[in-house]
Short mmCIF file of C-alpha atoms and ligand atoms in Angstrom, two decimals:
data_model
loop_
_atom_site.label_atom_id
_atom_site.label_comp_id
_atom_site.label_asym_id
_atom_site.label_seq_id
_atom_site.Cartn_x
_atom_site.Cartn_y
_atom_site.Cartn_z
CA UNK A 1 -10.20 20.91 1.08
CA UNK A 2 -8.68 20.39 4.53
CA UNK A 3 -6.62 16.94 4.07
CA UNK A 4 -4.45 15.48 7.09
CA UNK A 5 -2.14 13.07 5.65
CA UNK A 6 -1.26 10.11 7.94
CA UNK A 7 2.02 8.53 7.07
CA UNK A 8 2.56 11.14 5.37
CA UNK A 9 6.11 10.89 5.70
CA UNK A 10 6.45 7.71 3.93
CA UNK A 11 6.86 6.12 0.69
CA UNK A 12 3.72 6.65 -0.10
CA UNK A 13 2.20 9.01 2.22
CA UNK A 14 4.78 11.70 1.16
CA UNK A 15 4.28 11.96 -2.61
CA UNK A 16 0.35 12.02 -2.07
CA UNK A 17 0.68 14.77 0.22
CA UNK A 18 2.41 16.85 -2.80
CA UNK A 19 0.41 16.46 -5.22
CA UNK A 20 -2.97 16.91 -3.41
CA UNK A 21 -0.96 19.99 -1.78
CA UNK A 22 0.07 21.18 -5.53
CA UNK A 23 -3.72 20.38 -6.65
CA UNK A 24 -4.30 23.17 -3.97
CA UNK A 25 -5.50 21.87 -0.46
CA UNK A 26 -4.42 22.67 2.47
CA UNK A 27 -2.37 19.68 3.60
CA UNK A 28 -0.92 18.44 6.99
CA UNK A 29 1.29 15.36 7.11
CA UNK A 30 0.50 13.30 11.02
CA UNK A 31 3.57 10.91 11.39
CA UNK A 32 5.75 9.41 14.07
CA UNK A 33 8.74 8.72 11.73
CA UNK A 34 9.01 5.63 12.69
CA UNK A 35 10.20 4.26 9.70
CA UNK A 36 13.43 7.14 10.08
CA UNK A 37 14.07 6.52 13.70
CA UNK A 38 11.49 4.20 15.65
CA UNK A 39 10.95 0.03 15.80
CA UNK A 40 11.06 -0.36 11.85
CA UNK A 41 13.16 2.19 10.70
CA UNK A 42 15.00 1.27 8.05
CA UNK A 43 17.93 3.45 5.67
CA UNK A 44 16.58 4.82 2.69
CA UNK A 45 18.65 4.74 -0.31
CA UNK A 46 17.73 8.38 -1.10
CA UNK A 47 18.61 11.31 0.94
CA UNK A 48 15.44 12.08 2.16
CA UNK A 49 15.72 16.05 3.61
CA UNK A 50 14.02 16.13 6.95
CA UNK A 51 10.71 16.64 8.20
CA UNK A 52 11.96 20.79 8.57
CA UNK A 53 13.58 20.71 5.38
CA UNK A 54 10.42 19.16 3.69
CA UNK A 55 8.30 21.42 4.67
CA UNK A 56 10.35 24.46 3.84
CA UNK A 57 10.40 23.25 0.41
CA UNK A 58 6.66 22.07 0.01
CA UNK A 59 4.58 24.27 2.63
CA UNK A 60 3.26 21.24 4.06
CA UNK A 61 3.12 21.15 7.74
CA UNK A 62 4.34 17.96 9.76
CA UNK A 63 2.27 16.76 13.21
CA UNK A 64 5.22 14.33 14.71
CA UNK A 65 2.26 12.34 16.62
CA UNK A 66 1.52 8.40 16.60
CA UNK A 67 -1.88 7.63 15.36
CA UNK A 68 -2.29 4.64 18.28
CA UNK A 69 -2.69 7.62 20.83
CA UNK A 70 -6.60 7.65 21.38
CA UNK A 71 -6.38 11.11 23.07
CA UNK A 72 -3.95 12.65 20.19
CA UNK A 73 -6.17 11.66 17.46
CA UNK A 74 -9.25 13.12 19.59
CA UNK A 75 -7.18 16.07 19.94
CA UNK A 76 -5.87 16.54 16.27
CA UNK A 77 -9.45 15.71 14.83
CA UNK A 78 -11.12 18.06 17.19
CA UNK A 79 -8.70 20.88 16.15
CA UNK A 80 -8.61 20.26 12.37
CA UNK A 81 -11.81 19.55 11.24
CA UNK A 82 -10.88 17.70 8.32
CA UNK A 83 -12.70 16.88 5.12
CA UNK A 84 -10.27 14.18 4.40
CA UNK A 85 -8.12 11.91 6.42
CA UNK A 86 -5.56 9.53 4.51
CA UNK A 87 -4.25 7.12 6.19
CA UNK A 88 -1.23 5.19 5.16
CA UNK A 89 0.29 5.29 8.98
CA UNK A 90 0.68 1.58 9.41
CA UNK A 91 3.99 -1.28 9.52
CA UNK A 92 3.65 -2.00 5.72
CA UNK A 93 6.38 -5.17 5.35
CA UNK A 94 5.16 -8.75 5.30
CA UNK A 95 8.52 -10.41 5.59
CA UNK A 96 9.05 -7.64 8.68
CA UNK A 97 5.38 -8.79 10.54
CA UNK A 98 6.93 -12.34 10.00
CA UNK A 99 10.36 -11.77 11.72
CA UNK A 100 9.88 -12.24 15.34
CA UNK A 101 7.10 -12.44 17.72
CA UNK A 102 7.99 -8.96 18.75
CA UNK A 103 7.15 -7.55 15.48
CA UNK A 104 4.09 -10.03 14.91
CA UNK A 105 2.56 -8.28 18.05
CA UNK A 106 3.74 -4.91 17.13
CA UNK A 107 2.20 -5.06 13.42
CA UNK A 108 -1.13 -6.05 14.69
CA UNK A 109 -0.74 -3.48 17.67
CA UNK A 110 0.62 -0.81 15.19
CA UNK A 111 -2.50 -1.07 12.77
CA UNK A 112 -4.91 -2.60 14.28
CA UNK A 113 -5.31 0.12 17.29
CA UNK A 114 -3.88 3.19 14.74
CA UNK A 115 -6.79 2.38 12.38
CA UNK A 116 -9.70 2.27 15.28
CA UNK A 117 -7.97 5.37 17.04
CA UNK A 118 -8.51 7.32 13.79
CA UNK A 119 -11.92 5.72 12.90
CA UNK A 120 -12.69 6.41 16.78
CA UNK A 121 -11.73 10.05 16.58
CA UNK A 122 -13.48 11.09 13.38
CA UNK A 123 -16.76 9.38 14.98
CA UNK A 124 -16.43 11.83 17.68
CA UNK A 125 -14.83 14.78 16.71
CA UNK A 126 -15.48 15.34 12.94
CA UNK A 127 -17.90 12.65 11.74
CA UNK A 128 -18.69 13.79 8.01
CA UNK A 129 -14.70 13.26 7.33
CA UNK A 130 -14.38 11.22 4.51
CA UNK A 131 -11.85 8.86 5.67
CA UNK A 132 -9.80 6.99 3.11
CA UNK A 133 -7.64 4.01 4.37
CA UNK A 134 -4.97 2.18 1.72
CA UNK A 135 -5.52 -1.66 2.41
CA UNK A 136 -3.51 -4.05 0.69
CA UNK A 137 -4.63 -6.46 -2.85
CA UNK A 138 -3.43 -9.26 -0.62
CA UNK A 139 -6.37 -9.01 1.65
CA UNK A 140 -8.10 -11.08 -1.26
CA UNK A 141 -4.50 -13.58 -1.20
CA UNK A 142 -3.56 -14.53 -4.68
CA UNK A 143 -5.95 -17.44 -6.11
CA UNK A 144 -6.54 -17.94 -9.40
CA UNK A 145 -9.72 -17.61 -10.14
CA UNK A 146 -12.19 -17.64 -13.59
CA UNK A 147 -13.80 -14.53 -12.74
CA UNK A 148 -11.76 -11.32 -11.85
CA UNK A 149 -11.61 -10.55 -8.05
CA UNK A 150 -14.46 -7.99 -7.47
CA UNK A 151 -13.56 -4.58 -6.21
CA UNK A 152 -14.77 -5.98 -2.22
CA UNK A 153 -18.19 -7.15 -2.63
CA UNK A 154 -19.16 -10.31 -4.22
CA UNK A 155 -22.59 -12.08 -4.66
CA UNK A 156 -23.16 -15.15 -3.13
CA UNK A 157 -25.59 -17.91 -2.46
CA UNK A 158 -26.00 -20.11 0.90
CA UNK A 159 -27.48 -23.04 0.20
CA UNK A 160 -29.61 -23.82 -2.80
CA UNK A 161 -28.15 -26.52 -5.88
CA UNK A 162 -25.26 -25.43 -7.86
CA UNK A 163 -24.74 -26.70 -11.74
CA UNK A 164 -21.39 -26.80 -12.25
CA UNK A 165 -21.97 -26.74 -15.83
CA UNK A 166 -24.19 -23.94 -16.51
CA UNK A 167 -23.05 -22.57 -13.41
CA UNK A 168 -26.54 -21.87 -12.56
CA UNK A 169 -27.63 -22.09 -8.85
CA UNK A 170 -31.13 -22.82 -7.89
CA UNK A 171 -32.76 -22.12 -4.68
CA UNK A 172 -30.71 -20.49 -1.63
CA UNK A 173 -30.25 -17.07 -0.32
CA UNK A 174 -28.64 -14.60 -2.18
CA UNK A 175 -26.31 -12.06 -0.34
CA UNK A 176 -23.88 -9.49 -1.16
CA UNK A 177 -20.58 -10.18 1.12
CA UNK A 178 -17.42 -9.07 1.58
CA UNK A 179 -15.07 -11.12 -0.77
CA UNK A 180 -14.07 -14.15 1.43
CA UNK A 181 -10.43 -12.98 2.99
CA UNK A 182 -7.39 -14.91 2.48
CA UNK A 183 -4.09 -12.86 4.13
CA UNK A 184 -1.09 -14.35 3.51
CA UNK A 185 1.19 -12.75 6.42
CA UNK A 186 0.62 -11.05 10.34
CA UNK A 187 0.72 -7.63 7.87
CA UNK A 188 -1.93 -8.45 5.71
CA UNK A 189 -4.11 -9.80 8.52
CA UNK A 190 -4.09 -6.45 9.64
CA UNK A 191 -5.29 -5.22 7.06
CA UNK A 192 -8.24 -7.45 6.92
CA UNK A 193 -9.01 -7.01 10.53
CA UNK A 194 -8.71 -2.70 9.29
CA UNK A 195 -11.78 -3.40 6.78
CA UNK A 196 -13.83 -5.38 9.34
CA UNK A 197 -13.41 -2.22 11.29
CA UNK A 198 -14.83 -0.40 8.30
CA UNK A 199 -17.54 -2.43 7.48
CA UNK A 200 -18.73 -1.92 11.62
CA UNK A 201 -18.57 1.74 12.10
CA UNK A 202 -19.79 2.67 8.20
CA UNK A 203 -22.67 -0.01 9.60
CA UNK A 204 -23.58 1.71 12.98
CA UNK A 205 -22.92 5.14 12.56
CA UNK A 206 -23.10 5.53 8.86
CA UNK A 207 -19.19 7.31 8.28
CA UNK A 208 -17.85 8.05 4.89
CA UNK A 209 -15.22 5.45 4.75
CA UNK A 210 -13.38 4.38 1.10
CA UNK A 211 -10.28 1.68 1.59
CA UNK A 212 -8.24 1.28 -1.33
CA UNK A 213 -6.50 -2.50 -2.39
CA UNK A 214 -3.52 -1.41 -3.42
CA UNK A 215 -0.96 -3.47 -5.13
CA UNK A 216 2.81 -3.48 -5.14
CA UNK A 217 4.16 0.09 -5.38
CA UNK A 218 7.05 0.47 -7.93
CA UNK A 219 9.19 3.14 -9.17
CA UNK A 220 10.27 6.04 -6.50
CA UNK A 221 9.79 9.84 -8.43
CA UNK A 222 6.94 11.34 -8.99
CA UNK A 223 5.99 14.38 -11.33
CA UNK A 224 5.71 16.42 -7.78
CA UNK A 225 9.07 14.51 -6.09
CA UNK A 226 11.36 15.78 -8.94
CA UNK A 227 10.66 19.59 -8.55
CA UNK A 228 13.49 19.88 -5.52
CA UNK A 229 16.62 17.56 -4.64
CA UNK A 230 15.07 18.36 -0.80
CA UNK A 231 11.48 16.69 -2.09
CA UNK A 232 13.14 13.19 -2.79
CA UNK A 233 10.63 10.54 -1.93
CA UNK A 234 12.79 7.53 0.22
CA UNK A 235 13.65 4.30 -1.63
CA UNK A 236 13.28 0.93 0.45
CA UNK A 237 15.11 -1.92 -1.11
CA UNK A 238 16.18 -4.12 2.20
CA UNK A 239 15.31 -7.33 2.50
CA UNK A 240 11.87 -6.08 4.48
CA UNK A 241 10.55 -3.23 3.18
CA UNK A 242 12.40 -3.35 -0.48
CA UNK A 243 9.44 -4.52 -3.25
CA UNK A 244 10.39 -7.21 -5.64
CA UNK A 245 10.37 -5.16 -8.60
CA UNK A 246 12.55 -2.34 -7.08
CA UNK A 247 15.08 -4.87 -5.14
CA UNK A 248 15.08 -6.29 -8.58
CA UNK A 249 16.05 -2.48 -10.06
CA UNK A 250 19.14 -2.13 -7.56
CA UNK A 251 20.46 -5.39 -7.76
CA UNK A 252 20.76 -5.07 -11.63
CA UNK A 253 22.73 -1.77 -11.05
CA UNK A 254 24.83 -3.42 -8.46
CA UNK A 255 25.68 -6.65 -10.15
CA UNK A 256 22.72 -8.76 -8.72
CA UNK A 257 22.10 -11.34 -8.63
CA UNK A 258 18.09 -10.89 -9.45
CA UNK A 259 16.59 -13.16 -6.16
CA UNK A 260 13.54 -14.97 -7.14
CA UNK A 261 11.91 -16.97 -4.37
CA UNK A 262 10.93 -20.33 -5.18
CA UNK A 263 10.01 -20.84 -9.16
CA UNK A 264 8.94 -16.88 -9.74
CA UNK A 265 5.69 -18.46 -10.91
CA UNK A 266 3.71 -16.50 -8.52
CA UNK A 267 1.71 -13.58 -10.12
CA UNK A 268 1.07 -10.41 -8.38
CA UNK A 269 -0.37 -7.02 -8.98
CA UNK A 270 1.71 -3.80 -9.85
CA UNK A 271 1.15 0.10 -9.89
CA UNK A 272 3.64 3.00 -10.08
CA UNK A 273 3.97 5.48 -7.38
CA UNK A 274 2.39 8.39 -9.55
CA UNK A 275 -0.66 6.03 -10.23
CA UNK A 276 -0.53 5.84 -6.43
CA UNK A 277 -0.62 9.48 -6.09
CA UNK A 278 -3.67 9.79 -9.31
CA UNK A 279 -5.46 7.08 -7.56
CA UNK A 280 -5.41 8.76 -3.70
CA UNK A 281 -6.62 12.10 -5.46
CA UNK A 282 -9.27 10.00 -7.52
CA UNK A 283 -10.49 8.67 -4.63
CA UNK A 284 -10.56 12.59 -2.52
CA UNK A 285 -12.05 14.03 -5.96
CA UNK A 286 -15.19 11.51 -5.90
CA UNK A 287 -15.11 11.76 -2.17
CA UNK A 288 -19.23 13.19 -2.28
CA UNK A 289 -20.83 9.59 -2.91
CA UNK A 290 -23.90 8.44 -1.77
CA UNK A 291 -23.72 6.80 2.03
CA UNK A 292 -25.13 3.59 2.58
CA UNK A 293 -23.79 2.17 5.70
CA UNK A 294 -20.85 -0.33 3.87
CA UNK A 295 -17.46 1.67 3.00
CA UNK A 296 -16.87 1.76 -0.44
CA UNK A 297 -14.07 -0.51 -1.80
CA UNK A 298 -11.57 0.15 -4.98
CA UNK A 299 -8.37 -2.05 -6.48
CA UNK A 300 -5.75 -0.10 -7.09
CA UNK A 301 -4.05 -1.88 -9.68
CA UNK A 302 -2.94 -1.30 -13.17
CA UNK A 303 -1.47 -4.35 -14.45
CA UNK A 304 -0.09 -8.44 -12.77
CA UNK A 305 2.80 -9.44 -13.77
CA UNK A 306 4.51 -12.91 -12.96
CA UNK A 307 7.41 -12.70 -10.75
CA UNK A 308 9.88 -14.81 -12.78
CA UNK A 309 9.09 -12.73 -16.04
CA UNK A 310 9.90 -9.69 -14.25
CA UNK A 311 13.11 -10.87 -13.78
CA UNK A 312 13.98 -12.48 -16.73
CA UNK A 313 13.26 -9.35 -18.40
CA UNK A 314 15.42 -7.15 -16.50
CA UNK A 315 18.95 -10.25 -16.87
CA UNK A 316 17.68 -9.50 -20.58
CA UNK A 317 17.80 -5.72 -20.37
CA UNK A 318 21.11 -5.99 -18.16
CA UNK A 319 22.95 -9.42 -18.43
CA UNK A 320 22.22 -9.74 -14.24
CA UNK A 321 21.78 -13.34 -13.04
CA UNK A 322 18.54 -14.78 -11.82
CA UNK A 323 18.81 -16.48 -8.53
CA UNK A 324 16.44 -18.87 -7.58
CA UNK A 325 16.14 -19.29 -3.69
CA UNK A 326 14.30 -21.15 -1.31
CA UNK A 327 11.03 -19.47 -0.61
CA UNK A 328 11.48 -17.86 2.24
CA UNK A 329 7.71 -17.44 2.47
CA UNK A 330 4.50 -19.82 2.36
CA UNK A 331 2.88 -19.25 -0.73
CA UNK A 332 1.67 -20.98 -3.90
CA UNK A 333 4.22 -21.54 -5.93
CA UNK A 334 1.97 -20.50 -9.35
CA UNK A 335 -0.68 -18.65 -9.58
CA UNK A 336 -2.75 -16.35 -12.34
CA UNK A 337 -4.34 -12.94 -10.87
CA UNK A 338 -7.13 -11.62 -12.29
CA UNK A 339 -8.28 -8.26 -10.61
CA UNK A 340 -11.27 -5.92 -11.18
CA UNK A 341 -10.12 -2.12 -11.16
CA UNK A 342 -12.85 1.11 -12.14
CA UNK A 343 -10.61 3.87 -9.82
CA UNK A 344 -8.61 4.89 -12.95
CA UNK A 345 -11.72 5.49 -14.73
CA UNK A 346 -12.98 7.37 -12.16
CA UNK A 347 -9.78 9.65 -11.38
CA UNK A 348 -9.86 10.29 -15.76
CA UNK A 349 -5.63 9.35 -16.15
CA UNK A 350 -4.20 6.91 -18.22
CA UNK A 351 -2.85 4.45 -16.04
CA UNK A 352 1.36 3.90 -16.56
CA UNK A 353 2.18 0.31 -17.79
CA UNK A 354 5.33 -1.45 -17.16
CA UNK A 355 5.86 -2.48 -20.92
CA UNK A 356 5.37 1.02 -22.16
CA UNK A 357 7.04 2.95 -20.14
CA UNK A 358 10.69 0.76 -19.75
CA UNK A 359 11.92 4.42 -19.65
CA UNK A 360 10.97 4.53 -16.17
CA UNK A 361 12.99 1.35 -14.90
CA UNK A 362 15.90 3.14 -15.93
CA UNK A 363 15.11 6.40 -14.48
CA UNK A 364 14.91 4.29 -11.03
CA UNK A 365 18.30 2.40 -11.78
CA UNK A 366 19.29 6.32 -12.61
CA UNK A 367 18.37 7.41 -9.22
CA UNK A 368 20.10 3.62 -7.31
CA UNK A 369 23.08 5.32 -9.59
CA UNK A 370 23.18 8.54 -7.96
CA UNK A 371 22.61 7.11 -4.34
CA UNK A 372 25.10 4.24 -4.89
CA UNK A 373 27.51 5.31 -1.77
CA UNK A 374 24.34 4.63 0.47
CA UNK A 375 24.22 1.19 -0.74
CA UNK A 376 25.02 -1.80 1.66
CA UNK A 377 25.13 -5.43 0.34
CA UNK A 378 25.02 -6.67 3.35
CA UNK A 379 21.21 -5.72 3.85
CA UNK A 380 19.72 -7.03 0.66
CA UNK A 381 18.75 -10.71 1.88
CA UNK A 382 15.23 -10.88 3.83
CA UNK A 383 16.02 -12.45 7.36
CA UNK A 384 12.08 -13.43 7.67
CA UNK A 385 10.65 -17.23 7.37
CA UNK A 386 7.17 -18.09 7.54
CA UNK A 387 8.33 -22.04 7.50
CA UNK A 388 10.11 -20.99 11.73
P1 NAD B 1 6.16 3.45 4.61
O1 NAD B 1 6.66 2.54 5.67
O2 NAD B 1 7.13 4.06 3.68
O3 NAD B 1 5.31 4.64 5.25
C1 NAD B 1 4.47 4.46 6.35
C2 NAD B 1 4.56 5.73 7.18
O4 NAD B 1 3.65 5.60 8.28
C3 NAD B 1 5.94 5.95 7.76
O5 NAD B 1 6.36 7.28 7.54
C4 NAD B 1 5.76 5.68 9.26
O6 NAD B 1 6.63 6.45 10.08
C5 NAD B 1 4.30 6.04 9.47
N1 NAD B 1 3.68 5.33 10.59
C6 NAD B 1 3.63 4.00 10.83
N2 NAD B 1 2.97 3.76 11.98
C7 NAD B 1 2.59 4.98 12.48
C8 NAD B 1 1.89 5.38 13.64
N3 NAD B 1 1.46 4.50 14.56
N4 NAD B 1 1.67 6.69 13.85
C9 NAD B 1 2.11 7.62 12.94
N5 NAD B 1 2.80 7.28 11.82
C10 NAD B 1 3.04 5.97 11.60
O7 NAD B 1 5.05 2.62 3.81
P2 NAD B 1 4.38 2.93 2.39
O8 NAD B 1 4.99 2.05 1.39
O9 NAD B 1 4.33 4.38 2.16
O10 NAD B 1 2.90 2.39 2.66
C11 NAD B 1 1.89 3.28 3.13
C12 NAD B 1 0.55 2.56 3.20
O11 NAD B 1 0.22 2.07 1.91
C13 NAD B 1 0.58 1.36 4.15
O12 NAD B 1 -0.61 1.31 4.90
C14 NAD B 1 0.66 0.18 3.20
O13 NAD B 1 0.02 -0.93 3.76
C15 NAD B 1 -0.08 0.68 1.97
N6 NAD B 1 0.40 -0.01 0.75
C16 NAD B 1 1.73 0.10 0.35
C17 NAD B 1 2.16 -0.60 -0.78
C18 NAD B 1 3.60 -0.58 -1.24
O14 NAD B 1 3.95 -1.34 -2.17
N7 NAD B 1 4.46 0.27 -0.68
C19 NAD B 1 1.24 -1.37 -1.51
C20 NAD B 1 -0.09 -1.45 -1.07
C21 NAD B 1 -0.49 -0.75 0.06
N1 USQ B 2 9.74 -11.79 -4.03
C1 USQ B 2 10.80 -12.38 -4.69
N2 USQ B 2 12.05 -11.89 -4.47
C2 USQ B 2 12.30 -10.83 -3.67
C3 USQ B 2 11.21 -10.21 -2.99
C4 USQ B 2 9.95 -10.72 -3.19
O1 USQ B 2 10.62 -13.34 -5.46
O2 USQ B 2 13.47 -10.43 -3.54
C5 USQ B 2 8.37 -12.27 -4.27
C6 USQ B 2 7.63 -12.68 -2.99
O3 USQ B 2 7.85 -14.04 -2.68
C7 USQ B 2 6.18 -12.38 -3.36
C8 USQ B 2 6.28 -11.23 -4.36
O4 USQ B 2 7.63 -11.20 -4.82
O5 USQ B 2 5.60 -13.46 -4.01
C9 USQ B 2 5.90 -9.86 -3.80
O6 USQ B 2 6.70 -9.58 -2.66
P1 USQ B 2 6.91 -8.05 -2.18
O7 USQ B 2 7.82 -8.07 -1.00
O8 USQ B 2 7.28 -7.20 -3.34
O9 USQ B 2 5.41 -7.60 -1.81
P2 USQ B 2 4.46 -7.96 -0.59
O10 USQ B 2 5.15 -8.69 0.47
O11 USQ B 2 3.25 -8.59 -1.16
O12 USQ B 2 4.08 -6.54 0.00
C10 USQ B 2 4.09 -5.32 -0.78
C11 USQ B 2 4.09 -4.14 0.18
C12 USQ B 2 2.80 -4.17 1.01
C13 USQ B 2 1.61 -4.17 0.06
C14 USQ B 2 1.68 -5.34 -0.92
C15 USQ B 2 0.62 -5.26 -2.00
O13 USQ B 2 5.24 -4.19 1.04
O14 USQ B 2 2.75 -3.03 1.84
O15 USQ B 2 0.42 -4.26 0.81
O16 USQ B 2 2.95 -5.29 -1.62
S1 USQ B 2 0.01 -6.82 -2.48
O17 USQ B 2 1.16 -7.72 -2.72
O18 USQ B 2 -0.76 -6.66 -3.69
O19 USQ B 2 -0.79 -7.33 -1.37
#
């Protein structure tokens, strides 16, 4: 298949343009390396080669275009044709969309008009694209809840009388919604406002739309990554764009301490970056479904872990201090997370869980070992508050 990659040059994007490259399609990465050298850049602590030097290696061919530019998109779509579009082109830090009210406005103007310039394109140019977007778990926010979070769609009743005991309603109308959405930062409002996008233009002119809730990528090799020192995937762990579980990684190689924020009791949902990469592909592979005018919706997840156990398992592993800070961000303090996920039964992998595979947390810390001379203290605290 014909696959344009957006964000293709990221943390994500760049991986997933390997493997579906190494599965055989013809792949073209769309980025405006903006995370190398524009408003959000940020250092990686790998030596990622360069956009030239990538594609030498892989065979993949780079578009340096921004996916906000309505007449660019027009203009790539019309000339590609694609059967698949991925797009992962968006300002992907919370604590960074919380910063300033310069890059509140340029998260929301980043996404939001990316994500309709690429929905608007494939409506005009190529409309049977399959277009498949990577949202965020956090559009749902992090209740607990009895019931596991449905993958999107939930049944519901207005009106009617509810039994709290039997939990049998009576009466009402019964509808199938869009689970209620509860963002917890400027970033992951985007990504709601992204899916309301969806659910219009799969409504009116019936695209072939699948957005993926993803939850926090860890690890930094893939299978694909580890064929070439030139195919190194980047490695955030800043106070911005670093995830917990890999900040937590390099500050046990680098003598810590571990920085929880607030008690650690909040739970979250994990998935390694070749899961990632199996999950994208799943999601391409099953890409013929039937349309029905509402995009179709998958967690990506394979496991929730607790913050504060996280940590307390890696001090064990290491002897690193736990720190525990004010919480820089507004958020319950405890919470349980109990998610719905079918994608890894539909991609046919066996998903890679944290507690049997401890083998990979040390082949990160391996790689944090061999990039230690890019490593600067000095950016490891988040400057972001949601309480300003
Ligand atoms: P990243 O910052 O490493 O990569 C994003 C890429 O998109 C960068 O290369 C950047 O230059 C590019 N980009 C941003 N805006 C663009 C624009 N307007 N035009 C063209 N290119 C643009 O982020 P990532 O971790 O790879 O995340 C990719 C996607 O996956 C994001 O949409 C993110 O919300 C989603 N996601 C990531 C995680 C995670 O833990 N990393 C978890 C869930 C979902
Ligand atoms: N946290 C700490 N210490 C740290 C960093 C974070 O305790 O040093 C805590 C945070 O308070 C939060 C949790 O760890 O409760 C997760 O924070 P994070 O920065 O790892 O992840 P988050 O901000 O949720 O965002 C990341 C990605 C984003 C993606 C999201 C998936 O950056 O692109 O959408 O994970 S999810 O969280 O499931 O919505």
């Amino acid at each position: 298949m014909k696959i344009l990659v957006l964000g293709g040059d990221g943390f994500c994007g760049w991986p997933t343009a390997l493997h579906l490259k190494n599965a055989g399609h013809d792949v073209t990465i769309v980025d405006n390396l903006d995370r190398r050298e524009g408003k959000s850049q940020t250092k990686s602590l790998t030596n990622i080669a360069s956009p030239a030097a990538r594609t030498r290696q892989s065979a993949i061919g780079y578009l340096i275009a921004d996916v906000t530019r309505k007449y660019e998109m027009n203009h790539i779509l019309d000339e590609h044709s694609p059967d698949v579009v991925v797009h992962f082109a968006e300002q992907r830090s919370a604590p960074w969309s919380m910063l300033s009210s310069s890059s509140m406005l340029h998260t929301v103007q980043n996404n939001v008009m990316g994500t309709i310039a690429v929905l608007d394109a494939i409506r005009i140019k190529s409309p049977n694209t399959h277009l498949i977007h990577l949202g965020t778990m956090g559009v749902y926010g992090y209740n607990t809840t009895d019931d596991p979070i449905p993958e999107g769609y939930v049944e519901s009743t207005i009106g009617g009388t509810h039994d709290p005991d039997t939990k049998i309603t009576k009466g009402g109308t019964r509808l199938n919604i869009v689970y209620p959405p509860d963002p917890g930062s400027i970033y992951h409002m985007t990504k709601v406002m992204d899916h309301q996008m969806f659910q219009f233009y799969t409504k009116n002119w019936n695209l072939r739309i699948t957005d993926l809730h993803q939850g926090i990528v860890w690890g930094t090799q893939t299978e694909d990554t580890k064929e070439h020192p030139e195919l190194i995937n980047r490695f955030d762990y800043d106070g911005e764009f670093g995830t917990v579980l890999n900040r937590f990684l390099v500050q046990a190689v680098t003598g810590g301490p571990l920085t929880v924020y607030g008690t650690g009791g909040q739970t979250r949902a994990f998935i390694h970056i070749q899961d990632t990469v199996h999950c994208v592909k799943a999601a391409v592979d099953s890409g013929d479904f039937e349309l029905n005018r509402r995009p179709r919706i998958f967690n990506q997840v394979t496991e929730t872990h607790n913050i504060k156990t996280l940590a307390e398992m890696i001090s064990n592993r290491t002897g690193v201090k736990v720190d525990y800070q004010d919480n820089p961000r507004r958020e319950k303090a405890e919470n349980d997370l109990n998610v719905s996920t079918t994608l890894a039964e539909v991609g046919n992998f066996t998903p890679i869980r944290l507690m049997d595979n401890l083998g990979l947390l040390s082949e990160v810390q391996d790689v944090v070992r061999a990039n230690i001379d890019n490593f600067d203290p000095m950016v490891v605290k988040s400057n972001a508050s949601w309480h300003k």
